[in-house]
Amino acid sequence: KKKKKKNRNEMNACLLLVAAAVLLGAGADAFENMNGKYFLSKTPKATGTFPTDFKDYPGGVEYFDVYHGPIQSVYSEVFWTQQENDLPADIVARFNGKVMAIVGLEIDQVRRTPQGDVSVPITAAYNHHHDTAVVGKGAHMEVMSRSDARFSKVGREFIRLDKGAAWVAVEDWPSPAGAPTSAMFSSGNGGEYRKSFHALAPPFVQLVDSPTRLAGAAMQIDTWNRDHMNISQHPCPFVPGPVPKHNLAPLTGPDAVYSGLLECPLTTRIQKIVEGGLGFNTTYDAELLPCGKACAHAVATPADCAAAVRQVPGLENATVVSSTVSSSTVPPGCTVSSSDGSTVHAVFNTNAQSSACCGGSGAVAGALSSLVDVQLRLSNATHLTLSGPAGVWFGVGFNASLMADLPYAIIVDGAGQVTERKLAD
């Protein structure tokens, strides 16, 4: 066959999977772990030992290799594509009509060269996460939306895909032995995937009837600086490549050991949700309520009322004056009022039967500051002020932390022109 000329900026790589199966019969030949020694932290007060060498698994195990891929990418590309590969023919034939018991797996990412497999440094291809499944002849893989009615029955047995989709093993016919027709392996893997121990504690295993294929989707970022990194030599020193203008990763010096392409643009701006002591989140979406309707998340105590007021954007540094009343002229539960934003009054009304409504305050104001400053004042009209860096565009999306939330947004371009937009995912 005619050889295809390769682009020097293209990376060809494969995930090498080693699945260890329980040996049926006499003990197997001893073999070394593919990725060397694994280290586990001991569980407090735990008794017994946990084998971290597959050769030490009780009863013995044997293994087989599967090349999964290929993965092809160019610099700065995020590769996130589902792929499916056949298991070795001898393994498929051996377990046809039989059940395989898998105790664990090991993974490496390699380039296949005339000199043999060469591991790809994590600094050249950063593995954000990957999901893997072993699929039997009685099942097939199907892409479905997470809004699909069938998806609600899947649990965590699926491979994550882009745009909120999922790759799910769908059973075509049941196993005659009553065993699963597919097995999912997802251990929250990321950059540590080579040295994480992916194995089950004896005597637990994952069963697959008549396994035939390996399915998976690696999500990874190409950070290989082709001009200054020779990934065929080991070790391969990392050299930063081109990065976005607002990159915060160091480009020189002893701390320049990772690519700025790995920085999530929402790192310092995502909403942090901390579970509250009353069983609901301490931060939640604001809602406008008609008079007399109770809040979905009621504040139960005066102390919780004062704490909630201090979390209101723009009131973090205000002086909070707390009081408790039992009145039919004050709305039930927790209310807050302020005339200037520097001093606020948090009132907790213990009279749950009060029919009084909020209102009559004249104006409400708030502010939020991050990379962009936002000031909002509500009275007879709405006054919204955005402040950001000069000469570049900036924007604010409302009631959202992800593009997938499809927020309403206001965008200011580098010349000061303002547009309203409804964002898409």
XYZ file of N, CA and C in Angstrom, residues 44-266:
669
model
N -7.288 4.189 57.108
C -7.214 4.173 58.572
C -7.997 3.005 59.177
N -7.381 2.321 60.123
C -7.972 1.211 60.881
C -8.263 -0.017 60.011
N -7.755 -0.004 58.772
C -7.973 -1.164 57.909
C -7.050 -2.299 58.315
N -7.509 -3.525 58.115
C -6.704 -4.706 58.403
C -6.424 -5.458 57.102
N -5.380 -6.254 57.103
C -5.053 -7.031 55.924
C -4.233 -6.227 54.931
N -3.910 -6.841 53.807
C -3.093 -6.204 52.786
C -3.847 -6.169 51.467
N -3.388 -5.302 50.586
C -3.998 -5.145 49.273
C -2.878 -5.292 48.252
N -2.915 -6.343 47.416
C -1.821 -6.550 46.465
C -1.791 -5.453 45.412
N -0.630 -4.837 45.209
C -0.468 -3.819 44.172
C 0.374 -4.333 43.009
N 0.770 -5.584 43.066
C 1.399 -6.271 41.936
C 0.419 -7.312 41.436
N 0.077 -7.248 40.156
C -0.906 -8.196 39.627
C -0.443 -9.636 39.776
N 0.877 -9.858 39.804
C 1.383 -11.218 39.966
C 1.087 -11.779 41.351
N 0.763 -10.894 42.300
C 0.460 -11.335 43.660
C -1.025 -11.547 43.897
N -1.856 -11.338 42.865
C -3.296 -11.510 43.044
C -3.591 -12.964 43.401
N -4.403 -13.212 44.437
C -4.679 -14.591 44.872
C -5.188 -15.464 43.720
N -4.554 -16.618 43.541
C -4.955 -17.540 42.489
C -4.255 -17.304 41.175
N -3.591 -16.130 41.038
C -2.862 -15.831 39.811
C -3.740 -15.243 38.729
N -3.159 -14.387 37.912
C -3.878 -13.792 36.784
C -3.010 -13.863 35.539
N -3.608 -13.666 34.397
C -2.888 -13.494 33.153
C -3.403 -12.230 32.470
N -2.736 -11.789 31.418
C -3.113 -10.513 30.814
C -3.070 -10.591 29.295
N -3.694 -9.600 28.670
C -3.577 -9.416 27.226
C -3.504 -7.920 26.936
N -2.935 -7.577 25.783
C -2.746 -6.177 25.394
C -3.722 -5.791 24.283
N -4.197 -4.565 24.338
C -5.047 -4.012 23.286
C -4.535 -2.619 22.940
N -4.332 -2.353 21.649
C -4.013 -1.000 21.209
C -5.322 -0.287 20.905
N -5.504 0.843 21.588
C -6.745 1.600 21.462
C -6.444 2.928 20.776
N -7.099 3.202 19.667
C -6.841 4.439 18.940
C -6.973 4.205 17.437
N -6.188 4.933 16.618
C -5.131 5.869 17.036
C -5.678 7.243 17.397
N -4.892 7.982 18.154
C -5.216 9.363 18.505
C -4.327 10.264 17.662
N -4.917 11.154 16.895
C -4.169 12.069 16.036
C -4.562 13.499 16.396
N -3.575 14.350 16.628
C -3.888 15.718 17.035
C -2.793 16.664 16.598
N -3.099 17.950 16.601
C -2.128 19.003 16.345
C -2.029 19.863 17.594
N -1.000 20.703 17.650
C -0.749 21.501 18.846
C -1.978 22.315 19.247
N -2.283 22.275 20.523
C -3.380 22.990 21.194
C -4.737 22.341 20.975
N -4.800 21.262 20.191
C -6.085 20.617 19.930
C -6.554 19.806 21.141
N -7.839 19.881 21.420
C -8.464 19.011 22.421
C -9.072 17.833 21.667
N -8.538 16.659 21.904
C -9.041 15.441 21.259
C -10.045 14.785 22.199
N -11.279 14.582 21.712
C -12.318 13.953 22.548
C -13.265 13.215 21.611
N -12.905 11.995 21.266
C -13.629 11.229 20.257
C -13.766 9.782 20.698
N -14.947 9.218 20.504
C -15.132 7.811 20.841
C -14.454 6.916 19.813
N -13.825 5.848 20.296
C -13.126 4.913 19.427
C -13.364 3.488 19.931
N -13.347 2.541 18.991
C -13.621 1.148 19.331
C -12.617 0.265 18.592
N -12.018 -0.694 19.314
C -11.028 -1.591 18.736
C -11.342 -3.034 19.107
N -11.018 -3.957 18.217
C -11.233 -5.379 18.480
C -10.218 -5.886 19.508
N -10.665 -6.801 20.361
C -9.741 -7.508 21.240
C -8.933 -8.494 20.398
N -7.782 -8.963 20.897
C -6.998 -9.953 20.149
C -7.857 -11.155 19.756
N -7.632 -11.655 18.532
C -8.469 -12.739 18.004
C -8.433 -13.975 18.888
N -7.264 -14.300 19.468
C -7.184 -15.497 20.306
C -7.988 -15.346 21.596
N -8.059 -14.109 22.113
C -8.854 -13.859 23.324
C -10.340 -13.978 23.008
N -10.764 -13.410 21.870
C -12.170 -13.488 21.474
C -12.586 -14.944 21.298
N -11.742 -15.732 20.622
C -12.077 -17.139 20.397
C -12.099 -17.925 21.698
N -11.157 -17.649 22.577
C -11.062 -18.395 23.839
C -12.267 -18.173 24.732
N -12.797 -16.931 24.739
C -13.892 -16.616 25.653
C -15.247 -16.542 24.947
N -15.316 -17.013 23.715
C -16.603 -17.062 23.030
C -17.527 -18.038 23.759
N -18.660 -17.522 24.244
C -19.579 -18.356 25.006
C -19.157 -18.569 26.439
N -18.119 -17.859 26.869
C -17.634 -17.978 28.247
C -17.599 -16.597 28.901
N -17.429 -16.579 30.201
C -17.417 -15.325 30.956
C -15.990 -15.002 31.390
N -15.535 -13.807 31.067
C -14.219 -13.347 31.506
C -14.364 -12.581 32.822
N -13.450 -12.836 33.747
C -13.433 -12.124 35.027
C -12.221 -11.196 35.039
N -12.460 -9.908 35.014
C -11.388 -8.906 34.937
C -11.143 -8.337 36.330
N -9.876 -8.343 36.751
C -9.548 -7.819 38.080
C -8.927 -6.430 38.007
N -8.492 -5.984 36.834
C -7.897 -4.655 36.747
C -7.325 -4.392 35.372
N -6.759 -3.205 35.209
C -6.140 -2.843 33.941
C -5.027 -1.833 34.186
N -4.137 -1.736 33.220
C -3.076 -0.735 33.228
C -3.093 -0.023 31.877
N -2.694 1.235 31.872
C -2.769 2.035 30.649
C -1.482 2.818 30.455
N -1.013 2.850 29.229
C 0.082 3.724 28.832
C -0.313 4.350 27.504
N 0.237 5.499 27.180
C 0.017 6.101 25.869
C 1.336 6.077 25.125
N 1.325 5.508 23.918
C 2.572 5.275 23.207
C 2.468 5.708 21.753
N 3.649 5.964 21.142
C 3.777 6.078 19.703
C 4.416 4.794 19.202
N 3.868 4.227 18.180
C 4.423 2.997 17.616
C 5.483 3.367 16.587
N 6.717 2.953 16.835
C 7.846 3.289 15.975
C 8.515 1.999 15.504
N 9.388 2.079 14.468
C 10.123 0.891 14.025
C 10.981 0.288 15.134
N 11.348 1.110 16.115
C 12.165 0.618 17.223
C 11.314 0.083 18.373
N 9.999 0.154 18.230
C 9.106 -0.314 19.276
C 8.262 0.808 19.837
N 7.455 0.493 20.833
C 6.575 1.488 21.453
C 7.376 2.486 22.273
N 7.041 3.761 22.137
C 7.689 4.823 22.902
C 6.606 5.584 23.655
N 6.714 5.650 24.982
C 5.713 6.343 25.791
C 5.693 7.832 25.465
N 4.489 8.397 25.393
C 4.316 9.826 25.140
C 4.331 10.559 26.474
N 5.224 11.539 26.672
C 5.272 12.251 27.956
C 3.948 12.949 28.258
N 3.590 13.026 29.523
C 2.362 13.694 29.921
C 2.429 15.184 29.568
N 3.639 15.738 29.435
C 3.797 17.147 29.078
C 3.592 17.385 27.589
N 3.446 16.320 26.805
C 3.188 16.463 25.377
C 1.739 16.182 25.026
N 1.111 15.294 25.782
C -0.304 14.962 25.557
C -0.939 14.790 26.926
N -1.583 15.855 27.401
C -2.159 15.838 28.746
C -3.510 15.132 28.738
N -3.592 14.025 29.449
C -4.835 13.267 29.551
C -5.708 13.902 30.633
N -6.781 14.569 30.216
C -7.702 15.170 31.179
C -8.555 14.103 31.858
N -9.118 13.186 31.050
C -9.852 12.040 31.588
C -10.097 11.041 30.461
N -10.428 9.842 30.820
C -10.819 8.848 29.833
C -11.734 7.825 30.481
N -12.626 7.278 29.694
C -13.514 6.202 30.128
C -13.306 5.017 29.185
N -13.400 3.822 29.731
C -13.118 2.610 28.953
C -14.175 1.563 29.258
N -14.531 0.791 28.244
C -15.486 -0.302 28.427
C -15.025 -1.516 27.627
N -15.211 -2.707 28.202
C -15.024 -3.963 27.493
C -16.416 -4.459 27.112
N -16.649 -4.661 25.813
C -17.984 -4.952 25.304
C -18.039 -6.374 24.766
N -19.079 -7.109 25.133
C -19.268 -8.473 24.667
C -20.065 -8.530 23.371
N -20.140 -9.749 22.785
C -20.846 -9.891 21.509
C -22.354 -9.698 21.661
N -22.864 -9.721 22.896
C -24.283 -9.534 23.125
C -24.685 -8.094 23.362
N -23.785 -7.134 23.019
C -24.077 -5.709 23.249
C -23.441 -4.883 22.151
N -23.900 -3.647 22.012
C -23.288 -2.709 21.088
C -23.249 -1.338 21.753
N -22.352 -0.459 21.284
C -22.223 0.881 21.815
C -23.120 1.829 21.038
N -23.806 2.716 21.758
C -24.729 3.651 21.122
C -24.572 5.034 21.742
N -24.447 6.065 20.888
C -24.392 7.446 21.361
C -25.812 7.923 21.639
N -26.028 8.489 22.817
C -27.354 9.005 23.147
C -27.238 10.285 23.963
N -28.266 11.088 23.886
C -28.334 12.304 24.680
C -28.624 11.945 26.136
N -28.101 12.759 27.033
C -28.374 12.506 28.453
C -29.811 12.854 28.822
N -30.540 13.450 27.885
C -31.970 13.693 28.103
C -32.809 12.531 27.586
N -32.186 11.567 26.954
C -32.882 10.372 26.471
C -33.469 9.623 27.664
N -34.714 9.166 27.539
C -35.377 8.471 28.650
C -34.590 7.236 29.071
N -33.913 6.588 28.137
C -33.141 5.393 28.474
C -31.930 5.716 29.343
N -31.425 6.948 29.214
C -30.210 7.309 29.937
C -30.431 7.323 31.447
N -31.649 7.593 31.882
C -31.935 7.650 33.320
C -31.709 6.310 34.002
N -31.645 5.226 33.226
C -31.451 3.890 33.802
C -30.002 3.419 33.721
N -29.137 4.266 33.179
C -27.756 3.851 32.930
C -26.895 3.924 34.183
N -27.202 4.864 35.089
C -26.334 5.071 36.243
C -25.034 5.705 35.794
N -23.899 5.173 36.254
C -22.589 5.684 35.821
C -21.951 4.765 34.770
N -22.746 3.883 34.201
C -22.229 2.950 33.208
C -22.272 3.574 31.808
N -21.461 4.616 31.589
C -21.425 5.237 30.269
C -20.084 5.933 30.071
N -19.754 6.206 28.811
C -18.534 6.905 28.436
C -18.898 8.340 28.108
N -18.242 9.291 28.765
C -18.546 10.703 28.575
C -18.077 11.183 27.202
N -18.934 11.963 26.543
C -18.610 12.550 25.248
C -18.852 14.054 25.286
N -18.393 14.739 24.259
C -18.558 16.182 24.152
C -20.032 16.543 23.976
N -20.360 17.796 24.283
C -21.696 18.366 24.104
C -22.770 17.621 24.900
N -22.398 17.098 26.061
C -23.372 16.471 26.946
C -23.885 15.128 26.478
N -23.231 14.526 25.506
C -23.669 13.215 25.026
C -23.001 12.107 25.821
N -23.479 10.887 25.640
C -22.930 9.726 26.330
C -22.873 8.554 25.359
N -21.881 7.713 25.543
C -21.723 6.499 24.755
C -22.052 5.339 25.672
N -23.101 4.627 25.361
C -23.660 3.641 26.289
C -23.638 2.251 25.654
N -23.282 1.250 26.454
C -23.362 -0.137 26.009
C -24.814 -0.605 26.128
N -25.435 -0.928 24.998
C -26.828 -1.366 24.951
C -26.854 -2.876 24.714
N -27.527 -3.586 25.584
C -27.564 -5.047 25.475
C -28.521 -5.479 24.365
N -28.026 -6.354 23.463
C -28.848 -6.890 22.374
C -29.550 -8.178 22.796
N -28.857 -8.991 23.552
C -29.474 -10.198 24.120
C -28.735 -10.543 25.418
N -29.424 -11.134 26.374
C -28.823 -11.410 27.672
C -27.814 -12.553 27.606
N -26.910 -12.553 28.560
C -25.922 -13.622 28.679
C -26.601 -14.919 29.124
N -26.348 -16.055 28.461
C -26.907 -17.338 28.913
C -26.479 -17.681 30.331
N -25.304 -17.137 30.741
C -24.806 -17.424 32.088
C -25.318 -16.426 33.121
N -26.105 -15.448 32.666
C -26.609 -14.439 33.592
C -25.585 -13.382 33.948
N -24.489 -13.297 33.185
C -23.424 -12.330 33.457
C -23.657 -11.048 32.664
N -22.992 -9.947 33.015
C -23.087 -8.716 32.228
C -22.527 -8.938 30.823
N -23.045 -8.197 29.869
C -22.546 -8.271 28.496
C -21.588 -7.122 28.181
N -21.261 -6.316 29.191
C -20.261 -5.264 29.052
C -19.787 -4.884 30.445
N -18.614 -4.246 30.505
C -18.058 -3.803 31.793
C -17.433 -2.436 31.606
N -17.764 -1.493 32.488
C -17.265 -0.130 32.402
C -16.114 0.073 33.385
N -15.063 0.769 32.928
C -13.938 1.112 33.789
C -13.749 2.629 33.734
N -14.064 3.299 34.811
C -13.889 4.746 34.897
C -13.511 5.077 36.327
N -12.266 5.483 36.527
C -11.763 5.735 37.878
C -11.376 7.182 38.078
N -12.077 8.098 37.383
C -11.759 9.514 37.528
C -10.352 9.830 37.044
N -9.911 9.126 36.004
C -8.523 9.249 35.573
C -8.232 10.602 34.948
N -7.032 11.067 35.138
C -6.563 12.287 34.499
C -5.086 12.147 34.237
N -4.309 13.192 34.532
C -2.887 13.161 34.279
C -2.147 12.069 35.024
N -2.762 11.535 36.086
C -2.108 10.501 36.901
C -2.442 9.094 36.433
N -2.993 8.949 35.204
C -3.551 7.664 34.795
C -2.523 6.540 34.763
N -1.242 6.836 34.479
C -0.245 5.772 34.415
C 0.044 5.175 35.784
N 0.077 6.009 36.808
C 0.492 5.531 38.130
C -0.663 5.352 39.100
N -1.893 5.425 38.612
C -3.048 5.070 39.446
C -3.276 3.572 39.322
N -3.544 2.926 40.438
C -3.727 1.476 40.448
C -5.183 1.165 40.148
N -5.442 0.665 38.948
C -6.804 0.359 38.515
C -7.060 -1.134 38.725
N -7.448 -1.474 39.909
C -7.685 -2.886 40.221
C -8.741 -2.993 41.308
N -9.356 -4.150 41.378
C -10.374 -4.427 42.386
C -9.767 -5.216 43.537
N -10.292 -4.996 44.717
C -9.815 -5.735 45.892
C -10.289 -7.179 45.808
N -9.390 -8.146 45.986
C -9.818 -9.549 45.988
C -10.911 -9.757 47.044
N -11.947 -10.531 46.754
C -12.127 -11.394 45.588
C -13.025 -10.768 44.506
N -13.167 -9.425 44.463
C -14.095 -8.794 43.524
C -13.527 -8.759 42.101
N -14.404 -8.915 41.130
C -14.029 -8.891 39.716
C -15.142 -8.214 38.930
N -14.854 -7.873 37.671
C -15.892 -7.428 36.745
C -16.042 -8.482 35.653
N -17.283 -8.876 35.411
C -17.569 -9.975 34.503
C -18.062 -9.469 33.154
N -17.652 -10.165 32.088
C -18.130 -9.862 30.740
C -18.316 -11.184 30.002
N -19.500 -11.381 29.478
C -19.763 -12.579 28.684
C -19.292 -12.355 27.249
N -18.468 -13.274 26.748
C -18.003 -13.279 25.355
C -17.449 -11.920 24.930
N -16.404 -11.414 25.594
C -15.865 -10.094 25.245
C -15.275 -10.085 23.840
N -15.532 -9.000 23.090
C -15.037 -8.898 21.713
C -14.341 -7.577 21.412
N -14.702 -6.469 22.119
C -14.205 -5.154 21.733
C -13.859 -4.301 22.942
N -12.975 -3.342 22.686
C -12.645 -2.321 23.675
C -13.164 -0.992 23.154
N -13.971 -0.309 23.936
C -14.516 0.993 23.561
C -14.028 2.048 24.552
N -13.812 3.257 24.083
C -13.360 4.299 24.990
C -13.340 5.661 24.334
N -13.161 6.678 25.163
C -13.054 8.058 24.682
C -12.061 8.780 25.577
N -10.859 9.024 25.047
C -9.859 9.798 25.778
C -10.072 11.273 25.489
N -10.106 12.080 26.536
C -10.201 13.531 26.375
C -8.846 14.095 26.782
N -8.088 14.614 25.825
C -6.745 15.075 26.127
C -6.382 16.307 25.306
N -5.347 17.012 25.779
C -4.924 18.272 25.179
C -3.507 18.112 24.646
N -3.288 18.473 23.403
C -1.977 18.383 22.775
C -1.149 19.594 23.188
N -0.102 19.374 23.991
C 0.761 20.457 24.481
C 2.204 20.281 24.001
N 2.401 19.505 22.961
C 3.748 19.189 22.472
C 4.297 20.336 21.625
N 5.330 20.974 22.113
C 6.044 22.018 21.377
C 6.977 21.324 20.385
N 6.539 21.200 19.136
C 7.296 20.434 18.140
C 8.688 20.995 17.883
N 8.868 22.303 18.036
C 10.144 22.924 17.696
C 11.228 22.685 18.741
N 10.832 22.415 19.979
C 11.842 22.361 21.050
C 11.749 21.125 21.944
N 10.852 20.196 21.661
C 10.728 18.997 22.482
C 10.884 17.753 21.616
N 11.884 16.957 21.919
C 12.105 15.682 21.240
C 11.503 14.587 22.103
N 10.267 14.190 21.788
C 9.577 13.236 22.653
C 10.052 11.803 22.425
N 11.033 11.618 21.551
C 11.608 10.284 21.379
C 12.720 10.016 22.381
N 13.191 11.076 23.054
C 14.225 10.880 24.062
C 13.609 10.922 25.456
N 14.187 10.164 26.364
C 13.692 10.120 27.735
C 14.859 10.324 28.698
N 14.719 11.279 29.644
C 13.544 12.143 29.803
C 13.509 13.234 28.731
N 12.321 13.775 28.523
C 12.118 14.836 27.540
C 11.767 16.116 28.299
N 12.700 17.060 28.432
C 12.403 18.305 29.167
C 11.249 19.063 28.520
N 10.387 19.618 29.345
C 9.248 20.369 28.823
C 9.678 21.782 28.445
N 9.218 22.232 27.279
C 9.449 23.601 26.817
C 8.095 24.188 26.435
N 7.648 25.283 27.078
C 6.334 25.853 26.742
C 6.249 26.250 25.279
N 5.086 26.024 24.679
C 4.825 26.453 23.321
C 3.960 27.701 23.319
N 3.434 28.107 22.169
C 2.547 29.280 22.113
C 1.334 29.098 23.019
N 0.963 30.150 23.721
C -0.167 30.102 24.646
C -1.020 31.348 24.455
N -2.268 31.334 24.927
C -3.117 32.530 24.805
C -2.518 33.744 25.508
N -2.949 34.923 25.087
C -2.410 36.171 25.615
C -2.571 36.267 27.127
N -3.684 35.770 27.647
C -3.949 35.915 29.078
C -3.499 34.698 29.873
N -2.595 33.897 29.308
C -2.031 32.755 30.007
C -1.371 33.193 31.310
N -1.596 32.433 32.379
C -0.992 32.741 33.681
C 0.122 31.773 34.038
N 0.348 30.740 33.224
C 1.410 29.776 33.510
C 2.765 30.405 33.206
N 3.783 30.128 34.032
C 5.113 30.688 33.764
C 5.700 30.136 32.462
N 6.357 30.985 31.699
C 6.960 30.589 30.434
C 8.463 30.386 30.540
N 9.071 30.890 31.613
C 10.502 30.731 31.841
C 10.745 30.442 33.308
N 11.955 30.000 33.613
C 12.326 29.763 34.993
C 11.974 28.365 35.468
N 12.302 28.073 36.730
C 12.126 26.707 37.264
C 10.673 26.263 37.377
N 9.724 27.213 37.381
C 8.315 26.845 37.515
C 7.624 26.625 36.180
N 8.346 26.792 35.085
C 7.746 26.595 33.759
C 7.765 25.109 33.408
N 6.915 24.353 34.095
C 6.930 22.887 33.945
C 5.613 22.352 33.397
N 4.681 23.233 33.049
C 3.421 22.780 32.463
C 2.931 23.828 31.471
N 2.041 23.406 30.590
C 1.538 24.295 29.543
C 0.360 25.126 30.029
N 0.346 26.390 29.628
C -0.798 27.251 29.951
C -2.064 26.819 29.246
N -1.955 25.925 28.244
C -3.153 25.414 27.584
C -4.016 24.602 28.532
N -3.441 24.166 29.654
C -4.195 23.356 30.607
C -5.082 24.202 31.500
N -4.899 25.526 31.490
C -5.670 26.380 32.384
C -7.107 26.506 31.895
N -8.037 26.128 32.732
C -9.452 26.294 32.396
C -9.795 27.779 32.488
N -10.447 28.355 31.473
C -10.741 29.792 31.522
C -11.696 30.188 32.621
N -12.332 29.223 33.276
C -13.266 29.548 34.358
C -12.679 29.242 35.729
